[in-house]
Amino acid sequence: MAVGSRTGPGSECQDPDWATERDPSPRPRARGLTQKTPTTNSGGGSRMNVGTAHSEVNPNTRVMNSRGIWLSYVLAIGLLHVVLLSIPFVSVPVVWTLTNLIHNMGMYIFLHTVKGTPFETPDQGKARLLTHWEQMDYGVQFTASRKFLTITPIVLYFLTSFYTKYDQIHFVLNTVSLMSVLIPKLPQLHGVRIFGINKY
Amino acid sequence: MRPGPGGCCCRRTVRANGCVANGEVRNGYVRSSAAAAAAASQIHHVTQNGGLYKRPFNEAFEETPMLVAVLTYVGYGVLTLFGYLRDFLRHWRIEKCHHATEREEQKDFVSLYQDFENFYTRNLYMRIRDNWNRPICSVPGARVDIMERQSHDYNWSFKYTGNIIKGVINMGSYNYLGFARNTGSCQEAAAKILEEYGVGVCSTRQEIGNLDKHEELEELVARFLGVEAAMAYGMGFATNSMNIPALVGKGCLILSDELNHASLVLGARLSGATIRIFKHNSEFAAEFTAVYMRIYIFFSCFASMEGSIVRLPEVIALKKKYKAYLYLDEAHSIGALGPTGRGVVDYFGLDPEDVDVMMGTFTKSFGASGGYIGGKKELIDYLRTHSHSAVYATSLSPPVVEQIITSMKCIMGQDGTSLGKECVQQLAENTRYFRRRLKEMGFIIYGNEDSPVVPLMLYMPAKIGAFGREMLKRNIGVVVVGFPATPIIESRARFCLSAAHTKEILDTALKEIDEVGDLLQLKYSRHRLVPLLDRPFDETTYEETED
């Protein structure tokens, strides 16, 4: 496998445009250039790129579409719930509220707070300031994974409201938590940083 | 700026078989309309028993079992959580920090780099880093000597114990025909030329770097491939990245396969053309809403991580339908595929004139370095004047050229022995045998039956490290790959077969792989082949596979 340098001085053609909407059909899409450049840094250890198997510029964008991840996600919520249920002296409504809160907090942290990619990508850091939600499918809105990740907290919210018997305090907590997880997912808030929080 | 279609004829390749007839591709068969029946290309296809493929094309990419996928995500999830924990401990100095960090005085400034970008390297890659970059100390033929190293700080630094692990079976080199040797006729010829011509020319082809050896090589390559002319370059990667901008420009369309190599992608990007990417080996029915000057289809013959072979007959039919030019990158398949080793065109029994630009490298099967482009004489003459590599890059070094000439003559049989033919046949036999035995054992193997690159699926991140280490303990060196070089649930071990591997070596390797497969529970396949079946699976075999 040849060792290539980072992107050359060529003109930008059809690069993934993060903010526009595009049809994610599998037919020839205007997805722009994908590049796999196996760089080897000698200093701190090279990456595991012994030549890439796919020309995906940012593998993070495809993680939520991979086989079995939705099922794993649902199972993880179930596991969290079961673990919380096994704590003694905690009532069922509290357990459900805790599940909802912890799930939404985790979702907020991993999808809407952590920015960039855990590995170096050959796109010169286009995704460095973007959260995982914004990176998904290269910014295309209303894809299947995005819909799934929007619906899951809502379904969890319904279940929680039912099992807490619509109690007022639980309602307030759960609703605030749901809003904190739904509002960042709106397409209007793509790339928006309120009061400059989490900008860099 | 390139001239339009009416411009200088030397910028366009003119095909010998004239204009394209209007055919349709349906179910892999080409049907021609009555008016176009006279075109030679159509008759060429129709005479193949009405089909495009002369032999069965068996390619399989078995889907990941769901349980395995879920467990893989659990694995990555656990590793991620532990990664965050360790980063937290390192930040608060509870744990010793081995990687580079900014100095205390610089912490108040804008950070130099994003720590998170190395999360994966720090927390996942470092744990199993001993599986890569293993230093070798012998020629990497069928067996190789590896220097033993130990780490006392969990792979952050290595110390050499002084031992050398001798005779490790080498399943990682792209040594398809076994020319990675330091003895034999190739080595002697190269040594002689080294004394005559020296080590290098220190000049570009267009200045004073054009040796008679280069012309001899190019003439030989052209004869080998069956094309009119060829041109050789010093670096395989640069062959693509420097020549595509010379051939393609703004206003052209490039249809590029998903799994194309970085060099093709870089060359396409440098050229400034419009690029569309399509899924690997899928048919596409494109509607061209804009008018393009020239349409190019870029293909790599072998996706080196997948082990699949491009469906060349269909691609050529498609190319003729859209009146496009085909640029074929045969980096891995030249020398390795085909009954006479002439690559994928030979493998499918097609006419080399159907491929407009045949590109390949000398790095894999010929044991040298560099690349070539073959095609019509007009194309090559154009490239001699306009290629960026010819103008700015140093030409091939003479001993390397001699190595290529000797090995190519050996493959063609022109050195008087049948060694070349035997190597090609040995590789084909090794490939089929190895793949069949692995499938019988129950591993999931990707790719085409005839591809000497054999990816064995591991899936879970922990098994990547375990497999590499267990194989080295058993004296076999393999290449393992994981995320992000592969999709997240498709980590694999990649075996590269060689004509230098004898059956005994393969049997030893297979026995060890079987053992490790049982130990690590890698036998995921749900389609078990009946071991007694020696012929390829076709429509006449009924109850042979147990699902």
XYZ file of N, CA and C in Angstrom, chain A residues 1-16 26-38 40-56 59-60 62-73 75 109-110 114-129 200, chain B residues 63-66 69-71 73-74 76 80-81 84 114 116-121 125-126 128-129 132-133 156 174 235-237 250 255 257-263 265-266 268-279 282-287 304-306 332 364 464 479-489 492 494 526:
480
model
N 0.861 -1.193 0.000
C 0.000 0.000 0.000
C 0.885 1.226 0.000
N 0.576 2.110 -0.842
C 1.395 3.320 -0.923
C 1.066 4.249 0.234
N 2.025 4.995 0.629
C 1.803 5.976 1.687
C 1.559 7.308 1.013
N 0.435 7.905 1.254
C 0.150 9.162 0.578
C 0.200 10.326 1.535
N 0.411 11.484 1.007
C 0.373 12.677 1.845
C -1.056 13.166 1.926
N -1.279 14.111 2.751
C -2.617 14.652 2.920
C -3.049 15.327 1.617
N -4.277 15.766 1.598
C -4.878 16.243 0.342
C -4.010 17.273 -0.350
N -3.944 17.138 -1.647
C -3.093 18.035 -2.426
C -3.738 19.389 -2.632
N -3.133 20.208 -3.421
C -3.638 21.582 -3.615
C -4.769 21.666 -4.628
N -5.439 20.566 -4.869
C -6.460 20.577 -5.914
C -7.680 21.395 -5.534
N -8.498 21.645 -6.514
C -9.678 22.472 -6.259
C -10.718 21.670 -5.515
N -11.554 22.333 -4.809
C -12.599 21.662 -4.045
C -13.737 21.333 -4.987
N -14.040 20.091 -5.157
C -15.174 19.767 -6.004
C -16.113 18.858 -5.247
N -17.343 19.241 -5.164
C -18.383 18.389 -4.618
C -18.046 17.916 -3.213
N -17.497 18.755 -2.393
C -17.208 18.308 -1.032
C -18.486 18.202 -0.235
N -18.515 17.316 0.735
C -19.734 17.194 1.538
C -20.069 18.531 2.161
N -29.177 5.693 -2.580
C -27.959 4.940 -2.827
C -27.451 5.068 -4.257
N -28.218 5.655 -5.151
C -27.778 5.831 -6.524
C -26.739 6.937 -6.571
N -26.113 7.161 -7.722
C -25.035 8.162 -7.725
C -25.455 9.444 -7.042
N -24.773 9.679 -5.937
C -25.185 10.854 -5.179
C -24.090 11.900 -5.290
N -24.497 13.106 -5.091
C -23.540 14.211 -5.145
C -22.800 14.268 -3.833
N -22.151 13.158 -3.503
C -21.560 13.108 -2.185
C -20.133 13.584 -2.191
N -19.673 13.930 -3.384
C -18.355 14.533 -3.384
C -17.263 13.503 -3.222
N -16.128 14.000 -2.951
C -14.957 13.165 -3.012
C -14.734 12.456 -1.705
N -14.513 11.191 -1.794
C -14.112 10.479 -0.590
C -12.672 10.061 -0.778
N -11.948 10.120 0.262
C -10.522 9.886 0.108
C -10.020 9.068 1.263
N -9.252 8.075 0.969
C -8.609 7.371 2.054
C -7.112 7.521 1.882
N -6.521 8.207 2.786
C -5.068 8.390 2.711
C -4.462 7.760 3.943
N -3.858 6.608 3.792
C -3.215 6.021 4.970
C -1.951 6.775 5.339
N 1.059 7.561 7.921
C 1.734 6.878 9.039
C 2.602 7.889 9.760
N 2.249 8.184 11.011
C 3.095 9.072 11.818
C 4.056 8.187 12.564
N 5.306 8.527 12.537
C 6.269 7.660 13.209
C 6.343 7.990 14.687
N 6.030 9.214 15.064
C 6.256 9.640 16.443
C 5.450 8.901 17.476
N 4.178 9.202 17.575
C 3.404 8.610 18.662
C 2.749 7.312 18.268
N 3.193 6.659 17.225
C 2.530 5.437 16.788
C 1.610 5.744 15.637
N 1.588 4.894 14.639
C 0.758 5.172 13.474
C -0.645 4.656 13.703
N -1.536 5.083 12.871
C -2.914 4.646 13.009
C -3.053 3.233 12.467
N -4.238 2.670 12.696
C -4.454 1.294 12.294
C -4.775 1.220 10.814
N -4.491 2.310 10.063
C -4.893 2.323 8.660
C -3.901 1.594 7.786
N -4.073 0.294 7.681
C -3.173 -0.432 6.806
C -3.828 -0.419 5.445
N -4.081 0.752 4.936
C -4.889 0.848 3.733
C -6.339 0.711 4.132
N -7.165 1.616 3.719
C -8.549 1.555 4.206
C -9.403 0.688 3.301
N -10.451 0.146 3.856
C -11.326 -0.741 3.116
C -12.458 0.008 2.460
N -12.539 1.269 2.742
C -13.645 2.016 2.171
C -13.163 3.436 2.006
N -13.763 4.147 1.083
C -13.295 5.501 0.869
C -14.141 6.485 1.657
N -14.516 6.110 2.837
C -15.333 6.971 3.690
C -14.441 8.008 4.331
N -15.683 8.049 9.032
C -16.464 6.851 9.378
C -17.506 7.111 10.456
N -17.341 8.189 11.203
C -18.314 8.512 12.245
C -19.711 8.720 11.688
N -21.234 7.108 9.507
C -21.944 5.880 9.126
C -22.192 4.957 10.297
N -21.667 5.300 11.455
C -21.758 4.376 12.596
C -23.205 4.089 12.953
N -24.037 5.113 12.938
C -25.429 4.916 13.360
C -26.256 4.176 12.332
N -25.683 3.965 11.145
C -26.417 3.209 10.140
C -25.994 1.759 10.080
N -24.986 1.411 10.876
C -24.446 0.051 10.749
C -25.445 -0.975 11.241
N -25.206 -2.187 10.807
C -26.097 -3.284 11.131
C -26.071 -3.568 12.627
N -27.244 -3.590 13.218
C -27.347 -4.022 14.610
C -27.176 -2.936 15.630
N -26.916 -1.693 15.211
C -26.659 -0.692 16.233
C -27.951 -0.222 16.880
N -29.028 -0.203 16.134
C -30.291 0.207 16.751
C -30.704 -0.779 17.819
N -30.550 -2.056 17.480
C -30.892 -3.099 18.446
C -30.004 -2.990 19.679
N -28.708 -2.756 19.456
C -27.789 -2.618 20.585
C -28.192 -1.448 21.461
N -28.618 -0.374 20.838
C -29.015 0.816 21.577
C -30.225 0.527 22.466
N -31.210 -2.376 23.506
C -30.789 -3.311 24.548
C -30.031 -2.592 25.657
N -24.810 14.209 26.126
C -23.344 14.295 26.169
C -22.736 13.716 24.904
N -23.160 12.508 24.547
C -22.461 11.840 23.442
C -22.870 12.351 22.080
N -20.000 16.205 22.768
C -18.679 15.791 22.298
C -18.544 16.150 20.824
N -17.459 16.841 20.497
C -17.311 17.307 19.123
C -16.159 16.580 18.444
N -16.208 16.513 17.150
C -15.100 15.965 16.386
C -15.141 14.455 16.330
N -14.048 13.884 15.921
C -13.961 12.440 15.759
C -12.846 11.911 16.648
N -12.994 10.688 17.158
C -11.924 10.137 17.995
C -10.713 9.662 17.211
N -10.720 9.886 15.904
C -9.579 9.485 15.084
C -9.350 10.602 14.077
N -8.199 10.611 13.486
C -7.918 11.660 12.501
C -8.572 11.291 11.189
N -9.213 12.252 10.572
C -9.870 11.984 9.297
C -9.122 12.722 8.196
N -9.207 12.219 6.984
C -8.486 12.874 5.895
C -9.175 14.106 5.331
N -10.158 14.653 6.015
C -10.853 15.806 5.454
C -10.379 17.104 6.077
N -9.165 17.086 6.618
C -8.543 18.295 7.178
C -9.381 18.927 8.270
N -10.085 18.126 9.035
C -10.741 18.650 10.230
C -12.038 19.370 9.985
N -12.764 19.012 8.939
C -14.049 19.664 8.696
C -15.018 19.381 9.823
N -14.855 18.207 10.436
C -15.830 17.805 11.445
C -15.372 18.112 12.859
N -14.279 18.839 12.983
C -13.733 19.032 14.335
C -14.657 19.801 15.245
N -15.420 20.727 14.692
C -16.277 21.551 15.534
C -17.714 21.073 15.520
N -15.837 25.884 20.637
C -14.517 25.397 20.206
C -14.065 24.209 21.026
N -23.246 -11.682 5.415
C -23.627 -10.603 6.314
C -23.241 -10.936 7.744
N -22.963 -9.900 8.505
C -22.585 -10.092 9.903
C -23.757 -10.685 10.672
N -23.541 -11.746 11.447
C -24.621 -12.253 12.292
C -24.995 -11.197 13.335
N -26.291 -11.105 13.651
C -26.764 -10.006 14.490
C -26.157 -10.045 15.885
N -22.763 -8.640 15.790
C -22.768 -7.186 15.647
C -23.038 -6.524 16.993
N -24.035 -7.048 17.729
C -24.362 -6.449 19.036
C -23.166 -6.565 19.973
N -22.529 -7.733 20.000
C -21.378 -7.904 20.880
C -20.218 -7.003 20.463
N -20.516 -4.006 19.179
C -20.809 -2.672 19.708
C -20.574 -2.616 21.204
N -20.962 -3.695 21.902
C -20.691 -3.741 23.343
C -19.194 -3.603 23.586
N -16.872 -2.166 21.645
C -16.422 -0.796 21.417
C -16.942 0.133 22.498
N -14.685 2.403 24.848
C -14.859 3.854 24.879
C -14.999 4.351 26.307
N -15.834 3.657 27.108
C -16.016 4.099 28.490
C -14.717 4.030 29.266
N -12.527 6.921 28.306
C -12.846 8.161 29.011
C -12.317 8.131 30.433
N -6.401 19.038 18.886
C -7.558 18.566 19.628
C -7.217 17.207 20.218
N -9.048 15.081 21.528
C -10.028 14.042 21.234
C -9.708 13.314 19.939
N -9.011 13.977 19.042
C -8.711 13.313 17.778
C -7.800 12.130 17.942
N -7.084 12.090 19.037
C -6.207 10.948 19.274
C -6.778 9.995 20.291
N -8.044 10.153 20.610
C -8.700 9.277 21.579
C -8.537 7.827 21.174
N -8.817 7.571 19.908
C -8.787 6.214 19.417
C -7.383 5.648 19.488
N -6.404 6.468 19.058
C -5.014 6.005 19.087
C -4.584 5.711 20.511
N -5.917 1.817 19.939
C -4.818 1.353 19.104
C -3.608 0.962 19.936
N -3.292 1.775 20.934
C -2.102 1.523 21.736
C -2.153 0.186 22.451
N -3.193 -2.613 21.374
C -2.838 -3.761 20.534
C -1.817 -3.370 19.487
N -1.027 -2.372 19.796
C -0.083 -1.832 18.817
C 0.992 -2.824 18.433
N 1.267 -4.384 14.746
C 1.621 -3.685 13.521
C 3.050 -3.196 13.603
N 3.593 -2.855 12.474
C 4.956 -2.319 12.382
C 5.962 -3.228 13.056
N 3.400 1.307 25.111
C 3.808 2.683 24.854
C 5.247 2.739 24.374
N 2.543 -8.552 -0.116
C 1.911 -8.651 -1.439
C 2.890 -9.323 -2.389
N 6.871 5.634 -9.168
C 6.123 5.383 -7.944
C 4.706 5.000 -8.312
N 4.195 3.956 -7.726
C 2.864 3.476 -8.067
C 1.775 4.465 -7.726
N 1.862 5.048 -6.529
C 0.872 6.039 -6.116
C 0.910 7.219 -7.068
N -11.356 19.963 -15.942
C -12.662 20.539 -15.628
C -13.609 20.263 -16.787
N -16.667 8.765 -12.873
C -17.502 7.859 -12.097
C -16.549 6.912 -11.380
N -15.421 4.206 -8.306
C -15.916 3.155 -7.433
C -15.675 3.535 -5.978
N -16.545 3.038 -5.121
C -16.475 3.404 -3.702
C -15.155 2.995 -3.072
N -14.654 1.827 -3.469
C -13.476 1.302 -2.799
C -12.192 1.620 -3.546
N -12.179 2.670 -4.328
C -10.955 3.027 -5.038
C -9.873 3.474 -4.081
N -8.663 3.276 -4.522
C -7.520 3.596 -3.682
C -7.327 5.097 -3.557
N -6.606 5.486 -2.518
C -6.370 6.906 -2.246
C -5.695 7.609 -3.414
N -4.840 6.886 -4.165
C -4.131 7.546 -5.263
C -5.098 7.962 -6.366
N -8.257 8.588 -5.930
C -9.097 9.642 -5.386
C -8.347 10.968 -5.414
N -7.074 10.929 -5.055
C -6.285 12.160 -5.065
C -6.108 12.679 -6.478
N -8.077 12.208 -9.003
C -9.353 12.734 -9.465
C -9.608 14.117 -8.887
N -9.262 14.250 -7.609
C -9.486 15.534 -6.964
C -8.591 16.619 -7.557
N -7.343 16.264 -7.844
C -6.416 17.248 -8.402
C -6.828 17.682 -9.793
N -7.556 16.813 -10.490
C -7.855 17.149 -11.873
C -8.911 18.228 -11.995
N -9.795 18.334 -10.990
C -10.816 19.365 -11.066
C -12.076 18.923 -11.764
N -12.201 17.629 -12.061
C -13.403 17.154 -12.751
C -14.532 16.951 -11.757
N -15.717 16.747 -12.286
C -16.867 16.410 -11.448
C -16.765 14.933 -11.106
N -16.984 14.602 -9.855
C -16.800 13.218 -9.416
C -18.107 12.674 -8.849
N -18.462 11.480 -9.270
C -19.598 10.806 -8.675
C -19.107 9.444 -8.214
N -19.541 9.056 -7.025
C -19.077 7.787 -6.474
C -20.238 6.817 -6.445
N -19.971 5.583 -6.834
C -21.041 4.594 -6.791
C -20.597 3.412 -5.946
N -21.583 2.675 -5.474
C -21.299 1.555 -4.576
C -20.502 0.494 -5.310
N -21.708 -2.334 -8.112
C -23.144 -2.328 -8.370
C -23.380 -1.705 -9.735
N -24.475 -2.065 -10.347
C -24.800 -1.456 -11.625
C -25.341 -0.066 -11.374
N -25.092 0.807 -12.246
C -25.723 2.100 -12.061
C -26.359 2.536 -13.355
N -27.484 3.153 -13.224
C -28.157 3.728 -14.372
C -28.171 5.218 -14.132
N -27.249 5.882 -14.724
C -27.109 7.296 -14.412
C -27.819 8.126 -15.456
N -28.392 9.185 -14.991
C -28.981 10.134 -15.910
C -28.060 11.325 -15.951
N -8.376 -4.115 -2.158
C -7.415 -4.954 -1.454
C -7.866 -5.360 -0.073
N -8.856 -4.710 0.484
C -9.349 -5.139 1.791
C -10.506 -6.099 1.672
N -11.144 -6.106 0.518
C -12.342 -6.920 0.388
C -12.060 -8.215 -0.348
N -3.077 -4.561 -7.935
C -2.912 -5.863 -7.301
C -3.056 -7.005 -8.274
N 3.716 -5.169 -6.497
C 3.170 -6.371 -5.887
C 3.728 -7.643 -6.515
N -9.203 -8.730 17.385
C -8.167 -8.241 16.472
C -6.807 -8.458 17.098
N -1.759 -9.838 8.922
C -2.143 -8.434 9.017
C -3.578 -8.389 9.514
N -3.811 -7.623 10.574
C -5.181 -7.471 11.063
C -5.569 -6.003 10.914
N -6.809 -5.767 10.633
C -7.293 -4.396 10.452
C -8.599 -4.213 11.192
N -8.785 -2.992 11.730
C -10.056 -2.728 12.392
C -10.558 -1.343 12.056
N -11.572 -0.922 12.788
C -12.126 0.417 12.651
C -11.049 1.430 12.985
N -10.932 2.601 12.381
C -11.733 3.107 11.277
C -11.250 2.754 9.878
N -10.273 1.877 9.748
C -9.848 1.511 8.398
C -10.890 0.638 7.709
N -11.682 -0.076 8.485
C -12.783 -0.861 7.924
C -14.069 -0.326 8.553
N -15.226 -0.666 8.043
C -16.462 -0.285 8.733
C -16.480 -0.869 10.140
N -17.260 -0.266 11.013
C -17.102 -0.546 12.444
C -17.342 -2.006 12.801
N -18.244 -2.692 12.088
C -18.458 -4.080 12.484
C -17.746 -5.045 11.561
N -11.113 -7.337 10.317
C -10.738 -8.564 9.624
C -9.251 -8.807 9.748
N -6.295 -10.113 7.184
C -6.156 -10.241 5.735
C -4.950 -11.100 5.411
N -22.596 -19.322 8.699
C -23.783 -20.164 8.813
C -24.003 -20.991 7.560
